[in-house]
Tab-separated table of C-alpha atoms and ligand atoms in Angstrom:
chain	number	residue	atom	x	y	z
A	1	UNK	CA	56.565	6.725	71.532
A	2	UNK	CA	56.280	3.767	69.201
A	3	UNK	CA	59.656	2.831	67.784
A	4	UNK	CA	60.095	1.735	64.172
A	5	UNK	CA	60.792	-1.855	65.188
A	6	UNK	CA	57.749	-2.138	67.367
A	7	UNK	CA	54.980	-4.416	66.166
A	8	UNK	CA	51.730	-2.654	65.262
A	9	UNK	CA	49.710	-5.639	66.467
A	10	UNK	CA	47.208	-5.151	69.276
A	11	UNK	CA	46.900	-8.504	71.051
A	12	UNK	CA	43.788	-9.946	72.733
A	13	UNK	CA	43.415	-9.787	76.522
A	14	UNK	CA	46.879	-8.219	76.666
A	15	UNK	CA	47.854	-5.111	78.623
A	16	UNK	CA	50.623	-3.841	76.367
A	17	UNK	CA	51.856	-1.328	78.949
A	18	UNK	CA	52.786	-4.212	81.250
A	19	UNK	CA	53.516	-7.009	78.831
A	20	UNK	CA	54.868	-6.000	75.456
A	21	UNK	CA	57.180	-8.923	74.740
A	22	UNK	CA	55.296	-11.570	72.785
A	23	UNK	CA	56.694	-15.077	72.626
A	24	UNK	CA	57.316	-15.798	68.967
A	25	UNK	CA	56.235	-19.311	68.011
A	26	UNK	CA	57.433	-20.887	64.788
A	27	UNK	CA	56.140	-24.455	64.998
A	28	UNK	CA	53.768	-26.712	66.887
A	29	UNK	CA	53.775	-30.466	67.236
A	30	UNK	CA	51.645	-32.549	69.599
A	31	UNK	CA	51.698	-30.889	73.010
A	32	UNK	CA	54.773	-28.809	72.145
A	33	UNK	CA	55.370	-25.338	70.791
A	34	UNK	CA	58.753	-24.276	69.461
A	35	UNK	CA	59.915	-20.681	69.784
A	36	UNK	CA	61.944	-18.551	67.384
A	37	UNK	CA	64.805	-18.712	69.912
A	38	UNK	CA	64.732	-22.526	69.876
A	39	UNK	CA	62.951	-23.282	73.105
A	40	UNK	CA	60.409	-26.091	73.470
A	41	UNK	CA	57.312	-25.103	75.426
A	42	UNK	CA	54.731	-27.543	76.796
A	43	UNK	CA	51.290	-26.228	75.906
A	44	UNK	CA	49.423	-26.957	79.150
A	45	UNK	CA	46.309	-24.984	78.152
A	46	UNK	CA	45.799	-26.337	74.627
A	47	UNK	CA	46.385	-22.860	73.193
A	48	UNK	CA	43.326	-21.363	74.864
A	49	UNK	CA	41.337	-24.595	75.081
A	50	UNK	CA	41.134	-25.334	71.379
A	51	UNK	CA	43.814	-27.927	70.574
A	52	UNK	CA	42.486	-31.381	71.399
A	53	UNK	CA	44.511	-34.111	69.633
A	54	UNK	CA	47.682	-32.005	69.456
A	55	UNK	CA	49.235	-29.263	67.346
A	56	UNK	CA	49.521	-30.067	63.624
A	57	UNK	CA	47.960	-33.514	63.897
A	58	UNK	CA	48.987	-35.194	60.606
A	59	UNK	CA	45.506	-36.510	59.807
A	60	UNK	CA	43.975	-33.045	60.139
A	61	UNK	CA	46.840	-31.366	58.295
A	62	UNK	CA	46.394	-33.721	55.330
A	63	UNK	CA	42.646	-33.117	55.260
A	64	UNK	CA	43.248	-29.355	55.155
A	65	UNK	CA	45.817	-29.697	52.364
A	66	UNK	CA	43.550	-31.871	50.232
A	67	UNK	CA	40.485	-29.689	50.666
A	68	UNK	CA	42.409	-26.461	50.021
A	69	UNK	CA	43.251	-27.732	46.551
A	70	UNK	CA	39.672	-28.732	45.801
A	71	UNK	CA	37.316	-25.990	46.995
A	72	UNK	CA	38.347	-23.483	49.613
A	73	UNK	CA	35.372	-21.131	49.879
A	74	UNK	CA	31.779	-21.049	48.680
A	75	UNK	CA	28.767	-18.930	49.598
A	76	UNK	CA	26.693	-21.150	51.912
A	77	UNK	CA	23.317	-19.576	51.163
A	78	UNK	CA	21.799	-21.675	48.409
A	79	UNK	CA	24.895	-23.902	48.166
A	80	UNK	CA	26.341	-26.864	49.996
A	81	UNK	CA	29.344	-29.205	49.866
A	82	UNK	CA	30.404	-32.646	51.035
A	83	UNK	CA	32.588	-31.637	53.998
A	84	UNK	CA	29.711	-29.647	55.553
A	85	UNK	CA	27.118	-32.352	54.828
A	86	UNK	CA	29.306	-35.056	56.295
A	87	UNK	CA	30.223	-33.058	59.386
A	88	UNK	CA	26.542	-32.260	60.041
A	89	UNK	CA	25.441	-35.881	59.590
A	90	UNK	CA	28.233	-37.213	61.831
A	91	UNK	CA	27.632	-34.572	64.496
A	92	UNK	CA	23.975	-35.482	64.763
A	93	UNK	CA	24.951	-39.112	65.320
A	94	UNK	CA	27.246	-38.129	68.197
A	95	UNK	CA	25.311	-35.261	69.799
A	96	UNK	CA	22.530	-35.824	72.329
A	97	UNK	CA	19.543	-37.464	70.661
A	98	UNK	CA	16.803	-35.004	69.711
A	99	UNK	CA	19.034	-32.364	68.146
A	100	UNK	CA	18.260	-32.470	64.435
A	101	UNK	CA	19.556	-29.330	62.721
A	102	UNK	CA	23.033	-27.835	62.390
A	103	UNK	CA	23.802	-24.167	61.762
A	104	UNK	CA	27.438	-23.361	60.930
A	105	UNK	CA	29.375	-20.273	61.985
A	106	UNK	CA	32.982	-19.467	62.734
A	107	UNK	CA	33.623	-18.893	66.432
A	108	UNK	CA	32.294	-19.811	69.834
A	109	UNK	CA	30.893	-16.313	70.336
A	110	UNK	CA	29.040	-16.474	67.047
A	111	UNK	CA	27.629	-19.896	67.845
A	112	UNK	CA	26.199	-18.420	71.050
A	113	UNK	CA	24.821	-15.367	69.220
A	114	UNK	CA	23.157	-17.795	66.816
A	115	UNK	CA	21.722	-19.769	69.743
A	116	UNK	CA	20.247	-16.622	71.311
A	117	UNK	CA	18.784	-15.533	67.971
A	118	UNK	CA	17.326	-19.004	67.385
A	119	UNK	CA	15.674	-18.903	70.809
A	120	UNK	CA	14.208	-15.424	70.401
A	121	UNK	CA	13.251	-16.184	66.790
A	122	UNK	CA	11.421	-19.283	67.944
A	123	UNK	CA	9.219	-17.411	70.429
A	124	UNK	CA	8.690	-14.530	68.027
A	125	UNK	CA	7.653	-16.774	65.164
A	126	UNK	CA	5.186	-18.785	67.207
A	127	UNK	CA	3.675	-15.537	68.491
A	128	UNK	CA	4.621	-15.792	72.167
A	129	UNK	CA	6.063	-12.786	73.922
A	130	UNK	CA	9.068	-14.297	75.699
A	131	UNK	CA	12.315	-12.365	75.448
A	132	UNK	CA	14.184	-12.671	78.734
A	133	UNK	CA	17.344	-14.780	78.963
A	134	UNK	CA	18.328	-16.487	82.212
A	135	UNK	CA	22.054	-16.870	82.877
A	136	UNK	CA	24.327	-18.291	85.565
A	137	UNK	CA	26.611	-16.168	87.733
A	138	UNK	CA	30.314	-16.295	86.671
A	139	UNK	CA	29.409	-17.465	83.148
A	140	UNK	CA	31.416	-16.678	80.048
A	141	UNK	CA	29.913	-16.997	76.588
A	142	UNK	CA	32.161	-14.781	74.453
A	143	UNK	CA	33.194	-11.187	73.834
A	144	UNK	CA	30.638	-9.868	71.374
A	145	UNK	CA	28.008	-7.501	72.740
A	146	UNK	CA	25.315	-10.193	72.815
A	147	UNK	CA	27.509	-12.801	74.470
A	148	UNK	CA	28.864	-10.261	76.981
A	149	UNK	CA	25.247	-9.517	77.882
A	150	UNK	CA	24.655	-13.134	78.897
A	151	UNK	CA	28.073	-13.442	80.567
A	152	UNK	CA	29.314	-12.285	83.950
A	153	UNK	CA	29.381	-8.525	84.380
A	154	UNK	CA	32.683	-7.226	85.665
A	155	UNK	CA	36.118	-6.066	84.708
A	156	UNK	CA	35.923	-7.650	81.235
A	157	UNK	CA	32.975	-5.542	80.150
A	158	UNK	CA	32.596	-2.594	82.517
A	159	UNK	CA	33.132	-0.018	79.748
A	160	UNK	CA	30.468	-1.518	77.525
A	161	UNK	CA	27.762	-1.911	80.126
A	162	UNK	CA	25.419	0.646	78.515
A	163	UNK	CA	25.266	-1.631	75.463
A	164	UNK	CA	24.454	-4.825	77.326
A	165	UNK	CA	20.890	-6.111	77.513
A	166	UNK	CA	19.206	-7.025	80.753
A	167	UNK	CA	19.139	-10.678	81.859
A	168	UNK	CA	18.022	-12.688	84.898
A	169	UNK	CA	20.968	-14.197	86.786
A	170	UNK	CA	20.974	-17.223	89.081
A	171	UNK	CA	23.786	-18.078	91.518
A	172	UNK	CA	26.499	-20.612	90.694
A	173	UNK	CA	25.656	-23.993	92.310
A	174	UNK	CA	28.548	-24.051	94.781
A	175	UNK	CA	28.860	-27.262	96.794
A	176	UNK	CA	26.229	-27.265	99.517
A	177	UNK	CA	24.225	-24.480	97.830
A	178	UNK	CA	22.819	-26.384	94.865
A	179	UNK	CA	19.227	-25.989	96.030
A	180	UNK	CA	19.581	-22.185	96.106
A	181	UNK	CA	20.541	-22.289	92.425
A	182	UNK	CA	17.687	-24.586	91.510
A	183	UNK	CA	15.159	-22.491	93.435
A	184	UNK	CA	16.417	-19.329	91.727
A	185	UNK	CA	16.155	-20.997	88.333
A	186	UNK	CA	12.625	-22.111	89.048
A	187	UNK	CA	11.634	-18.597	90.150
A	188	UNK	CA	13.178	-17.094	87.007
A	189	UNK	CA	11.497	-19.674	84.755
A	190	UNK	CA	8.141	-18.959	86.353
A	191	UNK	CA	8.100	-15.365	85.107
A	192	UNK	CA	6.014	-14.940	81.957
A	193	UNK	CA	8.758	-13.541	79.775
A	194	UNK	CA	11.405	-16.241	80.372
A	195	UNK	CA	12.614	-17.317	76.906
A	196	UNK	CA	15.758	-19.369	77.468
A	197	UNK	CA	18.382	-20.394	79.990
A	198	UNK	CA	21.984	-20.507	78.778
A	199	UNK	CA	24.644	-22.408	80.704
A	200	UNK	CA	28.096	-23.965	80.418
A	201	UNK	CA	27.528	-27.625	81.368
A	202	UNK	CA	29.637	-28.972	84.296
A	203	UNK	CA	32.469	-26.398	84.068
A	204	UNK	CA	32.379	-22.615	83.901
A	205	UNK	CA	35.616	-21.925	82.050
A	206	UNK	CA	36.666	-18.276	81.982
A	207	UNK	CA	34.719	-17.694	85.201
A	208	UNK	CA	37.487	-19.598	87.009
A	209	UNK	CA	37.148	-23.299	86.049
A	210	UNK	CA	34.239	-23.638	88.465
A	211	UNK	CA	32.841	-27.172	88.489
A	212	UNK	CA	29.440	-28.552	89.432
A	213	UNK	CA	28.022	-32.085	89.263
A	214	UNK	CA	25.933	-33.696	86.484
A	215	UNK	CA	22.989	-34.086	88.889
A	216	UNK	CA	22.613	-30.279	89.033
A	217	UNK	CA	22.740	-29.993	85.257
A	218	UNK	CA	20.036	-32.631	84.994
A	219	UNK	CA	17.821	-30.819	87.517
A	220	UNK	CA	18.289	-27.492	85.717
A	221	UNK	CA	17.155	-29.092	82.465
A	222	UNK	CA	14.120	-30.608	84.181
A	223	UNK	CA	13.094	-27.224	85.588
A	224	UNK	CA	13.461	-25.470	82.223
A	225	UNK	CA	11.431	-28.152	80.548
A	226	UNK	CA	8.668	-27.894	83.146
A	227	UNK	CA	8.256	-24.188	82.348
A	228	UNK	CA	8.848	-24.447	78.590
A	229	UNK	CA	12.013	-22.374	78.852
A	230	UNK	CA	14.530	-23.252	76.129
A	231	UNK	CA	17.716	-24.833	77.477
A	232	UNK	CA	20.877	-23.685	75.689
A	233	UNK	CA	24.068	-25.652	76.399
A	234	UNK	CA	27.202	-23.667	75.624
A	235	UNK	CA	29.650	-26.548	75.114
A	236	UNK	CA	32.179	-24.363	73.315
A	237	UNK	CA	34.811	-25.239	75.919
A	238	UNK	CA	33.367	-28.417	77.498
A	239	UNK	CA	32.843	-30.226	74.180
A	240	UNK	CA	35.216	-32.668	72.492
A	241	UNK	CA	36.178	-34.826	75.432
A	242	UNK	CA	37.321	-32.207	77.922
A	243	UNK	CA	34.926	-33.313	80.671
A	244	UNK	CA	35.568	-37.027	80.119
A	245	UNK	CA	32.671	-37.616	77.714
A	246	UNK	CA	32.485	-36.304	74.163
A	247	UNK	CA	29.988	-33.677	75.321
A	248	UNK	CA	29.358	-32.717	78.952
A	249	UNK	CA	25.574	-33.049	78.610
A	250	UNK	CA	25.976	-36.819	78.131
A	251	UNK	CA	26.878	-37.177	81.809
A	252	UNK	CA	23.434	-35.911	82.800
A	253	UNK	CA	21.604	-37.637	79.980
A	254	UNK	CA	20.394	-34.178	78.974
A	255	UNK	CA	19.354	-33.138	75.493
A	256	UNK	CA	19.525	-29.373	75.280
A	257	UNK	CA	17.094	-27.531	72.997
A	258	UNK	CA	20.078	-25.735	71.500
A	259	UNK	CA	23.783	-26.661	71.764
A	260	UNK	CA	26.896	-24.690	70.793
A	261	UNK	CA	30.173	-26.410	69.837
A	262	UNK	CA	33.366	-24.786	68.599
A	263	UNK	CA	36.957	-24.796	69.969
A	264	UNK	CA	37.791	-28.521	69.509
A	265	UNK	CA	35.456	-28.950	66.523
A	266	UNK	CA	38.393	-28.830	64.107
A	267	UNK	CA	40.765	-30.319	66.674
A	268	UNK	CA	41.866	-26.728	67.219
A	269	UNK	CA	43.249	-26.273	63.708
A	270	UNK	CA	40.885	-23.761	62.078
A	271	UNK	CA	38.020	-21.553	63.250
A	272	UNK	CA	34.613	-23.188	62.945
A	273	UNK	CA	31.504	-23.474	65.097
A	274	UNK	CA	28.094	-25.070	65.017
A	275	UNK	CA	24.798	-24.446	66.756
A	276	UNK	CA	22.552	-27.518	66.907
A	277	UNK	CA	18.833	-27.352	67.632
A	278	UNK	CA	15.698	-29.376	68.071
A	279	UNK	CA	13.288	-29.571	65.148
A	280	UNK	CA	10.679	-27.311	66.813
A	281	UNK	CA	13.103	-24.404	66.562
A	282	UNK	CA	13.838	-24.987	62.887
A	283	UNK	CA	10.141	-25.563	62.218
A	284	UNK	CA	9.203	-22.205	63.745
A	285	UNK	CA	11.322	-20.582	61.028
A	286	UNK	CA	10.059	-22.874	58.244
A	287	UNK	CA	7.425	-21.013	56.263
A	288	UNK	CA	6.457	-19.751	52.842
A	289	UNK	CA	6.553	-16.349	54.520
A	290	UNK	CA	10.068	-15.050	53.797
A	291	UNK	CA	10.005	-12.751	56.823
A	292	UNK	CA	10.365	-15.864	59.007
A	293	UNK	CA	13.749	-16.737	57.505
A	294	UNK	CA	16.587	-17.163	59.999
A	295	UNK	CA	18.483	-13.998	59.189
A	296	UNK	CA	22.028	-14.874	60.150
A	297	UNK	CA	25.214	-15.507	58.224
A	298	UNK	CA	28.953	-14.987	58.346
A	299	UNK	CA	30.943	-14.609	55.130
A	300	UNK	CA	32.817	-17.812	55.913
A	301	UNK	CA	29.838	-19.879	57.096
A	302	UNK	CA	30.791	-23.583	56.768
A	303	UNK	CA	34.089	-22.803	55.054
A	304	UNK	CA	34.986	-26.041	53.216
A	305	UNK	CA	38.574	-26.196	54.498
A	306	UNK	CA	37.449	-25.726	58.095
A	307	UNK	CA	34.728	-28.348	57.549
A	308	UNK	CA	37.306	-30.774	56.134
A	309	UNK	CA	39.356	-30.251	59.303
A	310	UNK	CA	36.224	-30.924	61.383
A	311	UNK	CA	35.512	-34.079	59.386
A	312	UNK	CA	39.068	-35.259	60.076
A	313	UNK	CA	38.542	-34.493	63.766
A	314	UNK	CA	35.391	-36.625	63.787
A	315	UNK	CA	37.342	-39.459	62.156
A	316	UNK	CA	39.924	-39.245	64.927
A	317	UNK	CA	37.126	-39.569	67.460
A	318	UNK	CA	36.123	-42.818	65.771
A	319	UNK	CA	39.693	-44.030	66.104
A	320	UNK	CA	40.037	-44.150	69.862
A	321	UNK	CA	40.326	-40.550	71.046
A	322	UNK	CA	37.841	-41.499	73.794
A	323	UNK	CA	40.351	-43.986	75.254
A	324	UNK	CA	43.030	-41.327	75.096
A	325	UNK	CA	40.924	-38.847	77.087
A	326	UNK	CA	40.118	-41.536	79.662
A	327	UNK	CA	43.796	-42.276	80.251
A	328	UNK	CA	44.583	-38.548	80.384
A	329	UNK	CA	41.817	-38.074	82.964
A	330	UNK	CA	43.349	-40.853	85.079
A	331	UNK	CA	46.844	-39.329	84.813
A	332	UNK	CA	45.453	-35.933	85.756
A	333	UNK	CA	43.789	-37.433	88.837
A	334	UNK	CA	47.008	-39.127	89.971
A	335	UNK	CA	48.975	-35.898	89.655
A	336	UNK	CA	46.442	-33.487	91.144
A	337	UNK	CA	45.648	-35.775	94.123
A	338	UNK	CA	48.649	-34.767	96.316
A	339	UNK	CA	47.600	-31.109	96.070
A	340	UNK	CA	44.367	-31.905	97.938
A	341	UNK	CA	46.450	-32.200	101.110
A	342	UNK	CA	48.611	-29.168	100.344
A	343	UNK	CA	47.690	-26.257	102.606
A	344	UNK	CA	48.975	-23.687	100.112
A	345	UNK	CA	46.109	-24.545	97.754
A	346	UNK	CA	42.345	-24.757	98.000
A	347	UNK	CA	39.447	-25.947	95.873
A	348	UNK	CA	41.599	-28.613	94.241
A	349	UNK	CA	39.322	-30.074	91.571
A	350	UNK	CA	39.034	-32.134	88.416
A	351	UNK	CA	36.361	-32.901	85.862
A	352	UNK	CA	37.451	-35.253	83.108
A	353	UNK	CA	40.721	-34.081	81.585
A	354	UNK	CA	40.666	-30.656	83.265
A	355	UNK	CA	42.184	-29.917	86.659
A	356	UNK	CA	42.167	-26.645	88.575
A	357	UNK	CA	43.350	-25.392	91.931
A	358	UNK	CA	43.415	-22.037	93.673
A	359	UNK	CA	46.678	-20.775	95.106
A	360	UNK	CA	45.930	-19.126	98.434
A	361	UNK	CA	46.816	-15.495	97.874
A	362	UNK	CA	46.077	-12.197	99.588
A	363	UNK	CA	43.813	-11.202	96.694
A	364	UNK	CA	41.656	-13.298	94.363
A	365	UNK	CA	39.742	-12.708	91.142
A	366	UNK	CA	40.911	-12.265	87.566
A	367	UNK	CA	43.037	-9.192	88.314
A	368	UNK	CA	44.726	-10.775	91.333
A	369	UNK	CA	48.336	-9.591	91.372
A	370	UNK	CA	49.545	-13.159	91.621
A	371	UNK	CA	48.203	-14.048	88.129
A	372	UNK	CA	50.840	-12.360	85.947
A	373	UNK	CA	53.594	-13.434	88.374
A	374	UNK	CA	52.528	-17.054	88.058
A	375	UNK	CA	52.354	-16.807	84.289
A	376	UNK	CA	55.866	-15.340	84.117
A	377	UNK	CA	57.165	-18.032	86.475
A	378	UNK	CA	55.749	-20.805	84.265
A	379	UNK	CA	57.072	-19.126	81.120
A	380	UNK	CA	60.575	-19.250	82.607
A	381	UNK	CA	60.046	-23.007	83.008
A	382	UNK	CA	59.023	-23.257	79.327
A	383	UNK	CA	55.426	-24.008	80.207
A	384	UNK	CA	52.389	-22.354	78.693
A	385	UNK	CA	50.047	-21.917	81.654
A	386	UNK	CA	47.820	-18.874	81.935
A	387	UNK	CA	46.176	-18.728	85.372
A	388	UNK	CA	42.826	-17.003	85.798
A	389	UNK	CA	43.881	-14.772	88.695
A	390	UNK	CA	44.979	-17.142	91.456
A	391	UNK	CA	43.305	-20.127	89.769
A	392	UNK	CA	45.798	-22.400	88.022
A	393	UNK	CA	44.331	-24.935	85.626
A	394	UNK	CA	45.772	-27.652	83.404
A	395	UNK	CA	43.935	-28.414	80.146
A	396	UNK	CA	46.494	-29.998	77.831
A	397	UNK	CA	46.171	-31.433	74.321
A	398	UNK	CA	45.375	-35.153	74.574
A	399	UNK	CA	48.761	-36.173	73.205
A	400	UNK	CA	50.542	-34.847	76.298
A	401	UNK	CA	52.778	-37.440	77.993
A	402	UNK	CA	52.869	-38.361	81.644
A	403	UNK	CA	56.414	-36.945	81.826
A	404	UNK	CA	55.118	-33.602	80.510
A	405	UNK	CA	52.392	-33.590	83.152
A	406	UNK	CA	54.876	-34.428	85.909
A	407	UNK	CA	56.909	-31.400	84.802
A	408	UNK	CA	53.812	-29.178	84.821
A	409	UNK	CA	52.742	-30.174	88.346
A	410	UNK	CA	56.283	-29.885	89.688
A	411	UNK	CA	56.331	-26.302	88.412
A	412	UNK	CA	52.976	-25.603	90.069
A	413	UNK	CA	54.339	-26.836	93.409
A	414	UNK	CA	57.506	-24.771	92.959
A	415	UNK	CA	55.463	-21.684	92.083
A	416	UNK	CA	53.603	-21.983	95.371
A	417	UNK	CA	56.939	-22.277	97.172
A	418	UNK	CA	58.400	-19.188	95.514
A	419	UNK	CA	55.456	-16.879	95.069
A	420	UNK	CA	52.857	-17.538	97.748
B	501	PLP	C1	35.780	-19.563	74.464
B	501	PLP	C2	34.341	-19.603	74.781
B	501	PLP	C3	33.397	-18.918	74.013
B	501	PLP	C4	33.805	-17.993	72.902
B	501	PLP	O1	34.434	-18.661	71.859
B	501	PLP	P1	35.333	-17.819	70.812
B	501	PLP	O2	35.679	-18.819	69.772
B	501	PLP	O3	36.503	-17.323	71.580
B	501	PLP	O4	34.470	-16.716	70.308
B	501	PLP	C5	32.069	-19.085	74.316
B	501	PLP	N1	31.671	-19.869	75.322
B	501	PLP	C6	32.531	-20.548	76.090
B	501	PLP	C7	32.027	-21.429	77.181
B	501	PLP	C8	33.896	-20.428	75.861
B	501	PLP	O5	34.770	-21.066	76.648
């Protein structure tokens, strides 16, 4: 029975039968969240990987306020505006060289859908029958039907399996098994119908913060290029400094054919996404024949307020955010290092500003019983951490202090003591 006081809201990735008490947040500032009952919570996961500079960064807030008074929505077919033009121009200066066009949308999932449609549209329009997508085991690219199709099959999407399209999957390049991955990619690329390979560069996020080195990314790009298979980099999570460089692909000196950026694009303030592509892909749609148009739009494509927030984010990147991520990466390394010798944990790892470690538990995987227990333990310590099963990861906003991090890692050690 639903009582009168009960909220009608159905929350994402939330099992209401087990967890029906939502933490009510009234304010955010920097790395902190403030609750309705006056607690201060350290946001150790950047509110689901989106908040980069910090909550309510004043420069971004001002940009949103100013733009909201000027122009807050405009149809983007046949129209344009300064915030979008400036974001696109700036992005192309920062993104890997060779990407020349920018398509706006409003979420990471949509940016991936757009990437897949660009890839298939490219082959279709140049009259080549290539339709198969190659994916990596444990990948996550979003929760729409198309992005679930290219993501890991499992508990997240079991019920929808009849809707999902068929893909070719290659194993994750676990340490010592990199060649197996590369061989599998080469075999998949060799098939006549291979259209594109989509991958999260350097870190597979929702799949468990699984990390692999830049050398493997570089090799995967080389193989795709050798077989003319389009290389799609899903940098929705890895973009905006998380891996230590602005974009993960930089570390391998790789220019993808198509790249997806979202989450930190507005500093985590408003929903916005972009899909960048090489000119060949745009050109394949460029024609006096209207049937070759790229048929994709969202109502809020390139919303001016979201674009103004993105422009402010790009300005912050020109004002030393890179130094901030470097010092955060160094702090993270200092604090994660002791866990490498701690027998209660395994796979202790770091790439850039992100650390992760697996608590040894009797069961693993996303539904591991330890997951919700860990989350509740951290919540009692006023920390927002949301382990993926037995994998604990720390991905804070860049304004986090060393004292905050010390508190986070002390809680992780205590959790192992109490719960393992
Ligand atoms: C979060 C995420 C997405 C989906 O982004 P949404 O904005 O949640 O739709 C896609 N790809 C990766 C790698 C992600 O981490």
